[in-house]
Coordinates of C-alpha atoms and ligand atoms in Angstrom, one line a residue:
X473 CA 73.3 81.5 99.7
X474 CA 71.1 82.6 96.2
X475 CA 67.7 84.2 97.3
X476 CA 64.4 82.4 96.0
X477 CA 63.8 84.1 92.9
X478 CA 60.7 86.1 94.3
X479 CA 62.6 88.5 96.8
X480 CA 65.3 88.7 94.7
X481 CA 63.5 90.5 92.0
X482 CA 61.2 92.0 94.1
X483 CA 63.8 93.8 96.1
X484 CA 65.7 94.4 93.5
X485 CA 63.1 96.7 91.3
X486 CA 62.9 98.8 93.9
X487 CA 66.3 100.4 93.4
X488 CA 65.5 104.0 92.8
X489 CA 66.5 105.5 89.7
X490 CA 68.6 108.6 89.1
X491 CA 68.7 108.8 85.6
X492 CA 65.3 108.9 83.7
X493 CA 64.6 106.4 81.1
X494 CA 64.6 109.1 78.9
X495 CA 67.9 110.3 79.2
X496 CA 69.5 106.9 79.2
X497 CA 67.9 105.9 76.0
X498 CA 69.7 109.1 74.2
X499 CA 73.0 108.6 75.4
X500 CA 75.7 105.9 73.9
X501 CA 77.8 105.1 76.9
X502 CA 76.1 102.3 78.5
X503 CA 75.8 98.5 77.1
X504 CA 78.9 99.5 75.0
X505 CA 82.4 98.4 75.9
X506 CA 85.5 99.7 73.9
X507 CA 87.3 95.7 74.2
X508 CA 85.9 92.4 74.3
X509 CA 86.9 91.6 77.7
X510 CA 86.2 94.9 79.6
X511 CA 86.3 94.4 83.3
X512 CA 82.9 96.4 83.3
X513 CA 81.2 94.2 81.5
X514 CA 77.8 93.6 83.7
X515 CA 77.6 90.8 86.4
X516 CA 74.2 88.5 86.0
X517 CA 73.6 86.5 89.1
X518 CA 72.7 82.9 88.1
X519 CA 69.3 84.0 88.4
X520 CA 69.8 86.7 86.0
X521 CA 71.1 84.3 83.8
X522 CA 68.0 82.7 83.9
X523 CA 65.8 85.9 83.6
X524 CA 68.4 86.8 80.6
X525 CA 68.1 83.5 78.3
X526 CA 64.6 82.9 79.0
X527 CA 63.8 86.5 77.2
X528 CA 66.3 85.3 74.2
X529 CA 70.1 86.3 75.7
X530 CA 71.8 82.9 74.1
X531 CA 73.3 81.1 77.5
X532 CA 76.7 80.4 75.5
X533 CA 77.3 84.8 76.2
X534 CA 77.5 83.3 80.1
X535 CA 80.6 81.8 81.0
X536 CA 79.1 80.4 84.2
X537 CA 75.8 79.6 84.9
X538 CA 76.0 80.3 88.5
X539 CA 77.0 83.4 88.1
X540 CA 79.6 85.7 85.7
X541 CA 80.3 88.7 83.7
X542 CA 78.5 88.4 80.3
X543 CA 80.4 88.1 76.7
X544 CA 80.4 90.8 74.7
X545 CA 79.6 90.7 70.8
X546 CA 80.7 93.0 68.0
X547 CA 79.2 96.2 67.3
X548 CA 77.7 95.4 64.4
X549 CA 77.3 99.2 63.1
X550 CA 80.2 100.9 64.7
X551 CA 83.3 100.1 66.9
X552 CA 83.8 98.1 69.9
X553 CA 81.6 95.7 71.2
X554 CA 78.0 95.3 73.0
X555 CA 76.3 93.5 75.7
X556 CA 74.5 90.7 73.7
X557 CA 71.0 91.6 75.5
X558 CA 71.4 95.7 74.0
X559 CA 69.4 96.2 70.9
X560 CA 71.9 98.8 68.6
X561 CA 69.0 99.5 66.1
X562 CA 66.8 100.7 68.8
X563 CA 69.6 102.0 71.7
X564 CA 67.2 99.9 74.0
X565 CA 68.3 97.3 76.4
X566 CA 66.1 93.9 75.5
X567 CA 65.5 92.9 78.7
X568 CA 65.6 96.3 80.4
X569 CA 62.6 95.1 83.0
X570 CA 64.7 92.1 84.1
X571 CA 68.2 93.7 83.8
X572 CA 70.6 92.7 86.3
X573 CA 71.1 94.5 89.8
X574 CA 74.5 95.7 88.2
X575 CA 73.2 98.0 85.6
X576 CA 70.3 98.7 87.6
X577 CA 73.1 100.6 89.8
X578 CA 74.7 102.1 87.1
X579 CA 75.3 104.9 87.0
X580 CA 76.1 103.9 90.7
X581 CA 79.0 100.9 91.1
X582 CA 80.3 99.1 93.8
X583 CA 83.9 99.2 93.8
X584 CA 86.6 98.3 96.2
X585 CA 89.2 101.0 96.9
X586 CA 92.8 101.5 95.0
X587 CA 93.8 99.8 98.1
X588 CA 91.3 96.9 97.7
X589 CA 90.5 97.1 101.6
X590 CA 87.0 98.9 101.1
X591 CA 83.9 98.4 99.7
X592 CA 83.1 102.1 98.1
X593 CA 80.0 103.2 96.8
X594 CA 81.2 106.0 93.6
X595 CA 79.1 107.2 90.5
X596 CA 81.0 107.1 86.8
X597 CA 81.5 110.0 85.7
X598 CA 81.6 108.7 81.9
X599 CA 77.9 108.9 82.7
X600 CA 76.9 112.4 80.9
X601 CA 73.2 112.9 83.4
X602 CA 75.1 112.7 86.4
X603 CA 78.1 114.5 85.2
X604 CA 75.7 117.4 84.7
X605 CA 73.7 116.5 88.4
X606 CA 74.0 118.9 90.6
X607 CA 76.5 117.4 93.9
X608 CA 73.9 117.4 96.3
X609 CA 71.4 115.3 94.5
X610 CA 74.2 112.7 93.4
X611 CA 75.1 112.6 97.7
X612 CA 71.2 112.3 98.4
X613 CA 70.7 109.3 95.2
X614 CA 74.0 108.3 97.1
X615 CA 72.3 107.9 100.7
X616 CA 69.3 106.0 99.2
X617 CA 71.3 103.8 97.1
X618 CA 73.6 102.8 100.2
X619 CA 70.3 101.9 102.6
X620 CA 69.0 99.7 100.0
X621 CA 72.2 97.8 99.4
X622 CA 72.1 97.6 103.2
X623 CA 68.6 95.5 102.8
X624 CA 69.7 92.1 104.2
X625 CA 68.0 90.3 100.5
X626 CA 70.6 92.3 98.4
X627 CA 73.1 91.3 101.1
X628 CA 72.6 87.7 100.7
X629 CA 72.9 88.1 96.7
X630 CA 76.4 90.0 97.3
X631 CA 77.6 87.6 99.4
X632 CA 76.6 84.9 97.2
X633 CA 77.7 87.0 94.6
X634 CA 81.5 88.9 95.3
X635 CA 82.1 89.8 92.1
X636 CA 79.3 92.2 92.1
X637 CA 81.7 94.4 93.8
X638 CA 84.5 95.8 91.2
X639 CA 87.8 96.7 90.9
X640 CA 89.0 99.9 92.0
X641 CA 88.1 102.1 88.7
X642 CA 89.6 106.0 88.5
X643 CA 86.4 107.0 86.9
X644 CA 84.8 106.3 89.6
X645 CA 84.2 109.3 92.1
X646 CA 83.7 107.7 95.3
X647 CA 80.4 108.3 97.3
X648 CA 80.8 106.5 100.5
X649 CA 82.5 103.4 102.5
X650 CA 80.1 100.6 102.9
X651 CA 81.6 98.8 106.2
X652 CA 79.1 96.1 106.4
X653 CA 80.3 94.8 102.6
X654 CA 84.1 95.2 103.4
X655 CA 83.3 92.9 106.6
X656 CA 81.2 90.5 104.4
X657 CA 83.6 90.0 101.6
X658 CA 87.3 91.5 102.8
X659 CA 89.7 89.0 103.1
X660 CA 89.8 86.9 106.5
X661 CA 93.0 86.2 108.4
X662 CA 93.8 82.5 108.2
X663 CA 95.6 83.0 111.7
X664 CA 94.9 85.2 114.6
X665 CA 98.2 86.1 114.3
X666 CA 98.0 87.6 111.1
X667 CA 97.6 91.8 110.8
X668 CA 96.4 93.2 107.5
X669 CA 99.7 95.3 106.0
X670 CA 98.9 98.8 106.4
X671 CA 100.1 102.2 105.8
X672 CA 101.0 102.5 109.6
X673 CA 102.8 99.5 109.1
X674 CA 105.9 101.2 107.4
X675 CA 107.9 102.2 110.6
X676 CA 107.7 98.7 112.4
X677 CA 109.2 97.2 109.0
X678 CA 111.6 99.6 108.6
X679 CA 113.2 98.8 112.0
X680 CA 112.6 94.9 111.3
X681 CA 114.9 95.7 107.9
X682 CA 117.4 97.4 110.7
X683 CA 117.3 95.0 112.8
X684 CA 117.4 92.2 110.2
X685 CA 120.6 93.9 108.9
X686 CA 119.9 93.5 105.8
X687 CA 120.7 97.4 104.3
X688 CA 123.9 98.0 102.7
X689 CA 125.0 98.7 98.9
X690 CA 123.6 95.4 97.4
X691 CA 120.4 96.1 98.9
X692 CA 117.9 93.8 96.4
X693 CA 114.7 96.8 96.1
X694 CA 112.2 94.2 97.9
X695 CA 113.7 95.0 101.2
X696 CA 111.7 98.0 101.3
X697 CA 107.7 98.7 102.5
X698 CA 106.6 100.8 99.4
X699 CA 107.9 97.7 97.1
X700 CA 105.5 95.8 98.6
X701 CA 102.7 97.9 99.6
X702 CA 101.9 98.9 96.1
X703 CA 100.3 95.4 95.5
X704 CA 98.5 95.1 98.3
X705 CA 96.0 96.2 95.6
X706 CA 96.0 93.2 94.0
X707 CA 96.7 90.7 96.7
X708 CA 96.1 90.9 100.4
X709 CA 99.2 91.3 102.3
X710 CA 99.7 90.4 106.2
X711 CA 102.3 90.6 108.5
X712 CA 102.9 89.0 112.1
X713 CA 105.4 89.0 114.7
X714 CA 106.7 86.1 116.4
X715 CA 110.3 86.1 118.4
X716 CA 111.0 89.1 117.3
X717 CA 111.1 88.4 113.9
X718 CA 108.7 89.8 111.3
X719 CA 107.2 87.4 109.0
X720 CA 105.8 89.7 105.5
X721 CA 102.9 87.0 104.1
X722 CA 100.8 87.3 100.8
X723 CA 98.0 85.7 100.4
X724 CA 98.0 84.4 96.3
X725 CA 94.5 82.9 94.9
X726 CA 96.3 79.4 95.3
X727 CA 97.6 80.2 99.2
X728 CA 99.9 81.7 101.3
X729 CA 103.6 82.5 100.3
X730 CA 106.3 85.1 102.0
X731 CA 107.3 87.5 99.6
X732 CA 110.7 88.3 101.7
X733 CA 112.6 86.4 104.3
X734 CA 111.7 86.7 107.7
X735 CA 113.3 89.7 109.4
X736 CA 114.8 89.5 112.6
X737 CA 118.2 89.6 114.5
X738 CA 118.3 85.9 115.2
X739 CA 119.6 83.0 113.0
X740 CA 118.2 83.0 109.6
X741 CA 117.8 79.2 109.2
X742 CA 115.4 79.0 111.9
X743 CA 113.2 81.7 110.9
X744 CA 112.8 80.4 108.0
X745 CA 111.9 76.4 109.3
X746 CA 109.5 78.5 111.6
X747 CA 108.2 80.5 108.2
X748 CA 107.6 77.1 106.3
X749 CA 105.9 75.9 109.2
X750 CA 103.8 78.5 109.3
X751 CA 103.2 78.2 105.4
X752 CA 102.7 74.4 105.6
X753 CA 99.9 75.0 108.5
X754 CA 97.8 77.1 106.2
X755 CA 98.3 75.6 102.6
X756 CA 99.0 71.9 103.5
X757 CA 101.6 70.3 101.7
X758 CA 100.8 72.7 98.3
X759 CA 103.8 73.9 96.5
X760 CA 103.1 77.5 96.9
X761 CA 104.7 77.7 99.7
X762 CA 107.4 79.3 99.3
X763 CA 110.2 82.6 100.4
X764 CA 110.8 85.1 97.5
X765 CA 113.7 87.5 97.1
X766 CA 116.3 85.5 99.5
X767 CA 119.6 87.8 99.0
X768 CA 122.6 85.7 97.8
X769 CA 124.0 86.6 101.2
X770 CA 121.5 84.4 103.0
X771 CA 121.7 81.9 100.4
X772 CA 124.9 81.0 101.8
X773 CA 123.6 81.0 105.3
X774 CA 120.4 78.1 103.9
X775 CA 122.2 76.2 101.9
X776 CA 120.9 72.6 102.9
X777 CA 119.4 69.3 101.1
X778 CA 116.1 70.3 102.2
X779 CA 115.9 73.6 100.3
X780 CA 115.9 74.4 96.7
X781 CA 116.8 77.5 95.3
X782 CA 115.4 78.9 92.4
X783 CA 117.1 82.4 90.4
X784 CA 114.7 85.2 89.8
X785 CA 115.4 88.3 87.7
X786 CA 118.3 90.5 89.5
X787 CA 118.2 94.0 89.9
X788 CA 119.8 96.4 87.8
X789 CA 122.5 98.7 90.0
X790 CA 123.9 101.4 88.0
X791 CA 126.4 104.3 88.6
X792 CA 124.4 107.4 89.0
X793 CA 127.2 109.8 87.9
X794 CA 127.3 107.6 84.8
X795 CA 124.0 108.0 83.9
X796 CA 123.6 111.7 84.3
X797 CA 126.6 111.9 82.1
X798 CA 125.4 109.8 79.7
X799 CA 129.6 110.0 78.1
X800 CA 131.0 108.2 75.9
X801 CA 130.3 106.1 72.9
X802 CA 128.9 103.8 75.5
X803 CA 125.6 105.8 75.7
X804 CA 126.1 107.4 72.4
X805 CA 122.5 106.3 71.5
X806 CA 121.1 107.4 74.8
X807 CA 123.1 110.7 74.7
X808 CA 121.3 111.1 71.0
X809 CA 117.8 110.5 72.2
X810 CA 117.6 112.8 74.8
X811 CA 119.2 115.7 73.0
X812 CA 116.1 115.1 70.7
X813 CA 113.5 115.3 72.7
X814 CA 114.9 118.2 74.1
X815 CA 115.6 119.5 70.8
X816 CA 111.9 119.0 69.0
X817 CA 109.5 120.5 71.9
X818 CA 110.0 122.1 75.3
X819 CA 110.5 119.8 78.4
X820 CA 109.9 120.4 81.8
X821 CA 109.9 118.6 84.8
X822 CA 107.7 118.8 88.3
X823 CA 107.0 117.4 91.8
X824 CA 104.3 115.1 91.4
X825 CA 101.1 116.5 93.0
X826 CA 97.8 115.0 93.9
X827 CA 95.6 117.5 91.1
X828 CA 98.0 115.2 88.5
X829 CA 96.3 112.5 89.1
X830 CA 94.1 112.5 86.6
X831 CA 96.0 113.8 83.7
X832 CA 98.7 110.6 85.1
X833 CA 96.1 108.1 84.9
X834 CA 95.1 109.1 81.4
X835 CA 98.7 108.8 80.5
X836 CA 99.1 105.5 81.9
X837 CA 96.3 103.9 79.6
X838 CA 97.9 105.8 76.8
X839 CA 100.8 104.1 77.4
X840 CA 99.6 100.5 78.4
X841 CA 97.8 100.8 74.7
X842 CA 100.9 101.3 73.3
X843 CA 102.3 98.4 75.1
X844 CA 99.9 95.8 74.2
X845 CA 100.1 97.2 70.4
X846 CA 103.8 96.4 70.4
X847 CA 105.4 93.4 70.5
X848 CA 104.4 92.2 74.0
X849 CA 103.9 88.5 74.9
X850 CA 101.0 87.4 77.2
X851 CA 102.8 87.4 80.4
X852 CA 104.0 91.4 79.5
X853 CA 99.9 92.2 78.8
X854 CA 99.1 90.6 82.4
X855 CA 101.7 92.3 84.4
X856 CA 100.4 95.8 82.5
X857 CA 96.5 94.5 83.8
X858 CA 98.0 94.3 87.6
X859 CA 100.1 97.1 87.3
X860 CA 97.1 99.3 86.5
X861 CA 96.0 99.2 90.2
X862 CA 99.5 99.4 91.9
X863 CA 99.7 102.9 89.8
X864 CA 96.4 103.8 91.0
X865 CA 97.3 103.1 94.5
X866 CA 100.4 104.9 94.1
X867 CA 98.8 108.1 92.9
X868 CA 96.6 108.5 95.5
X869 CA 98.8 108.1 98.5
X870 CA 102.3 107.8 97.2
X871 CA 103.3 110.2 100.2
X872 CA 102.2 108.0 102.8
X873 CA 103.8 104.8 101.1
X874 CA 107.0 106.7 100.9
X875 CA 107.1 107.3 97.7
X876 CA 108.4 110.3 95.6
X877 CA 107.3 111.6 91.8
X878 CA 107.8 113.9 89.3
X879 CA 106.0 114.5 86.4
X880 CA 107.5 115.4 83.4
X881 CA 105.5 117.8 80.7
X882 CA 105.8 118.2 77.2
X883 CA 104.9 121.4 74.8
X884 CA 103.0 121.8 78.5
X885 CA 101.8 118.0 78.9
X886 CA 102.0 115.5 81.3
X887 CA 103.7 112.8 78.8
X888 CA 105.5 110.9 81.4
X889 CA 105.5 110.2 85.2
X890 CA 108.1 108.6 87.7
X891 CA 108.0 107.1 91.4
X892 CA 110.5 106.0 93.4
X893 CA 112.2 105.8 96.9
X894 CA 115.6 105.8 99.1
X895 CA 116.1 101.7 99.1
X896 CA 119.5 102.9 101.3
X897 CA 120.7 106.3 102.3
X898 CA 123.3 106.3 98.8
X899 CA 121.0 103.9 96.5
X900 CA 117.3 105.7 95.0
X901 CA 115.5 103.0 93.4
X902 CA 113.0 103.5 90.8
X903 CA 109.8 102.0 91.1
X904 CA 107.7 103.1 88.6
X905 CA 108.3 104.8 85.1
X906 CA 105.8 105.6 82.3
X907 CA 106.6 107.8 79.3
X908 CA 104.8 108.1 76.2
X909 CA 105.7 105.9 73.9
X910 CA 105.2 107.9 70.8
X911 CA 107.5 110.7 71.9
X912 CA 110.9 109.4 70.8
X913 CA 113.6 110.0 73.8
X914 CA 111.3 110.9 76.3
X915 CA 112.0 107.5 78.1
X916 CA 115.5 107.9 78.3
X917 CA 115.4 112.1 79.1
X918 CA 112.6 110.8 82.2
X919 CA 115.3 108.7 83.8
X920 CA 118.6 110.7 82.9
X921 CA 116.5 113.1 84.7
X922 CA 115.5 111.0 88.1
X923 CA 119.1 110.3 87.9
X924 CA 120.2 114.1 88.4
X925 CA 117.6 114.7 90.9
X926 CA 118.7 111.2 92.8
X927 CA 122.3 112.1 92.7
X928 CA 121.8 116.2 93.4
X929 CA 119.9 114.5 96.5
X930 CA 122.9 112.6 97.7
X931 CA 122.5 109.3 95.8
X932 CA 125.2 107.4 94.5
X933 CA 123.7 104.3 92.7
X934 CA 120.0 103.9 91.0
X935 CA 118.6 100.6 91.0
X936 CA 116.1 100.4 88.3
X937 CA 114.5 96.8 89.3
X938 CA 114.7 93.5 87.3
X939 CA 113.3 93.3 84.0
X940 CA 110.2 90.8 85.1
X941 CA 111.8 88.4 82.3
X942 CA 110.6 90.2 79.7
X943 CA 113.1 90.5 76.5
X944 CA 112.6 94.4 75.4
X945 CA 112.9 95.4 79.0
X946 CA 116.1 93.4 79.9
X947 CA 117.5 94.9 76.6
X948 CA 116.9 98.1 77.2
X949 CA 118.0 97.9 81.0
X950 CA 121.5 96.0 79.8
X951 CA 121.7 98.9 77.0
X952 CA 122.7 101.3 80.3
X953 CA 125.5 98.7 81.8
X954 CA 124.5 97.9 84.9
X955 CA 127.3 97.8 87.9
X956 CA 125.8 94.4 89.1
X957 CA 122.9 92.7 88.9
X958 CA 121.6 91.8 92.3
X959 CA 120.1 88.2 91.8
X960 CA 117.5 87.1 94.5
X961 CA 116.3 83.5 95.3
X962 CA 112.9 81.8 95.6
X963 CA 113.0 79.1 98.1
X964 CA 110.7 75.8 98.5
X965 CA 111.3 73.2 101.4
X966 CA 111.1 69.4 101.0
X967 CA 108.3 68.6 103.2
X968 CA 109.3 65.3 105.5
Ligands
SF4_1111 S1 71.7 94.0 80.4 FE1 70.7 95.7 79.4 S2 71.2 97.5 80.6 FE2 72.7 95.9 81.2 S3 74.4 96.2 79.8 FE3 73.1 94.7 78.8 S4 71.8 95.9 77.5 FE4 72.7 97.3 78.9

């Protein structure tokens, strides 16, 4: 439900202000956006919109008219690009009195966590005032700002309204929870059944992965929790239990699919006509339903007219003696790139610790710019948009998940950071892996070196994950000469 124009705005201008208009109208930050399609564009409810073209905002720079973020336009005296409605000649915002609830927060925003489980109040600290703020009066503008978003109006407009509430954003030093937002507008169970996937979580799969019997040296890297945890950022995951098997279930913005088999002791093919049962309950006859990352094992155990099988990327399995070695005119061009690196500055390697954070998340823009400025196709630039929140996620509570990193430094810093975990008790697979692009080798030194560490820790083989389809990744991953690839299998069902 909108609210009638009258309380909406009238509730609204009573946000108190932090910043003084006269500090806000010397500083460059706000209204400017460094790409066209930053996710922190502001949000204009579709009575903003209204409020926003009737003072001269064209309505084509709104998307939807019931509601979205606003297009940007070019700076016309500088780079980057500004909200239309923000006057460059002046620095002053053209419809400042009517301005949307979102940058009336600002320097304030509503953000869910890395997790995406919790509504967070957090100030930016790109904001230069309340950088400078003493703690206490951020906390107390913190307090005041949290009672009046509980004001059932702006409640109502928030519900109406979800996107109001952002992505998790580093920048972002987080305030407080807001519980009565994550009830509103957290995602609901379609089933009693269903149990959000959380970090407690970890020890009852582990033992359905036991009991499922699915560990051993072929191991695909989905059979693990931290492989899956790490996008529960992006998309709510669930699990439920039901004859002692556990069913792992995501929940995709066109419906439910299981993103592994259903693990249990009993007989494969009925878990998995009881899993498309389930699937078919919630989504109808839709073709999202669907099992990912069936092992080529328990293909032979489904094989029927009903089910078709479709290959995903394999895993890459490699030798870890072989790649610490790195002998042999084999990996003459890897052998030559990490003696390079090593040669032209001074490299050095760390546990990953939580005060790296920052200097990690820096680097992991760094490098995503890089990416996209290469030779990446639109599916590659997407992945590096949703991987930006798994990383997140995985900085902040990589322990718990189960995850370990290093950080590796050059001339003193951080240049390149790696996560991974034990998959089995031989095979460390390696989740994640960012390295500065612009330092040539340092790529190829970061994993010969998670391959000593690995193998001085007992491991025999590193899976380094598919290669998501992408061409530069699959030829750089075959440029190592894998052992085996370890195919998977996305199954659908034939609905009678
Ligand atoms: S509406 Fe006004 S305050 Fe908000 S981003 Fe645009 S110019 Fe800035």
């Amino acid at each position: 439900m909108d609210l009638s124009p009258v309380d909406s705005k009238q509730t609204i201008k009573v946000l108190p202000q932090l910043v003084p208009d006269s500090a806000c109208f010397r500083c460059d930050v706000c209204c400017r956006f460094p790409e066209a399609d930053s996710f922190l564009r502001p949000y204009f409810t579709h009575l903003e919109i209204s409020d926003a073209v009737a003072h001269g905002v064209p309505e084509s720079f709104f998307p939807n008219r019931s509601g979205s973020q606003v297009d940007l336009v070019e700076n016309p005296i500088g780079e980057g690009y500004l909200c239309p409605a923000f006057d460059p000649k002046s620095g002053l915002c053209g419809i400042y009195e009517d301005r949307p609830l979102d940058c009336r927060l600002y320097p304030l925003a509503l953000m869910w966590d890395a997790a995406g489980r919790e509504v967070q109040l957090g100030w930016d600290s790109k904001c230069p005032f309340v950088r400078d703020a003493p703690s206490s009066a951020i906390r107390e503008y913190g307090d005041r700002v949290a009672t009046f978003l509980a004001d059932e109006a702006i409640v109502e407009a928030i519900a109406a309204h979800p996107r109001l509430v952002g992505r998790f954003q580093q920048d972002v030093v987080v305030l407080k929870a807001l519980p009565h937002l994550t009830v509103l507008l957290g995602p609901k169970p379609v089933d009693p059944q269903l149990r959000p996937l959380a970090l407690q979580d970890a020890a009852r799969f582990a033992k359905a992965l036991e009991c499922a019997q699915v560990i051993g040296p072929d191991t695909p890297a989905a059979f693990a929790f931290p492989y899956h945890y790490v996008w529960t950022s992006l998309l709510p995951y669930w699990w439920m239990e039901s004859d002692h098997t556990l069913f792992l279930i995501a929940e995709s913005p066109d419906g439910w699919f299981m993103p592994l088999p259903p693990l249990g002791a009993g007989p494969l093919d009925q878990a998995v006509e009881r899993a498309f049962g389930l699937m078919q309950s919630w989504n109808g006859p839709s073709p999202v339903s669907r099992i990912e990352n069936v092992m080529e094992s328990q293909r032979q155990l489904l094989e029927c007219d009903r089910i078709q099988f479709r290959r995903k990327a394999g895993d890459y399995l490699y030798p870890v003696g072989a790649l610490v070695a790195l002998a042999g005119d084999h990996y003459k061009s890897q052998r030559a790139l990490c003696n390079r690196v090593a040669r032209e500055g001074v490299i050095t390697s760390e546990p990953y610790r939580a005060d790296h954070q920052a200097g990690c998340a820096l680097l992991y823009r760094r490098w995503a710019e890089q990416k996209r400025r290469g030779t990446l196709d639109q599916m590659g630039k997407l992945l590096l948009e949703d991987a930006e929140m798994a990383h997140a996620l995985v900085f902040q509570e990589h322990e718990r998940i189960g995850l370990s990193g290093t950080i590796v430094r050059v001339n003193g810093d951080i240049a390149a950071y790696t996560f991974g975990y034990w998959l089995t008790p031989q095979t460390w697979c390696v989740l994640l892996e960012v390295a500065d692009r612009s330092i040539s080798g340092l790529a190829q030194w970061v994993f010969r070196d998670t391959c000593r560490t690995a193998m001085a820790q007992g491991a025999v083989s590193i899976n380094a994950m598919d290669d998501a389809d992408l061409p530069g990744l699959r030829a750089a991953k075959s440029a190592y000469h894998p052992t085996a690839l370890l195919d998977t299998w996305t199954i659908t069902r034939t609905t009678t």
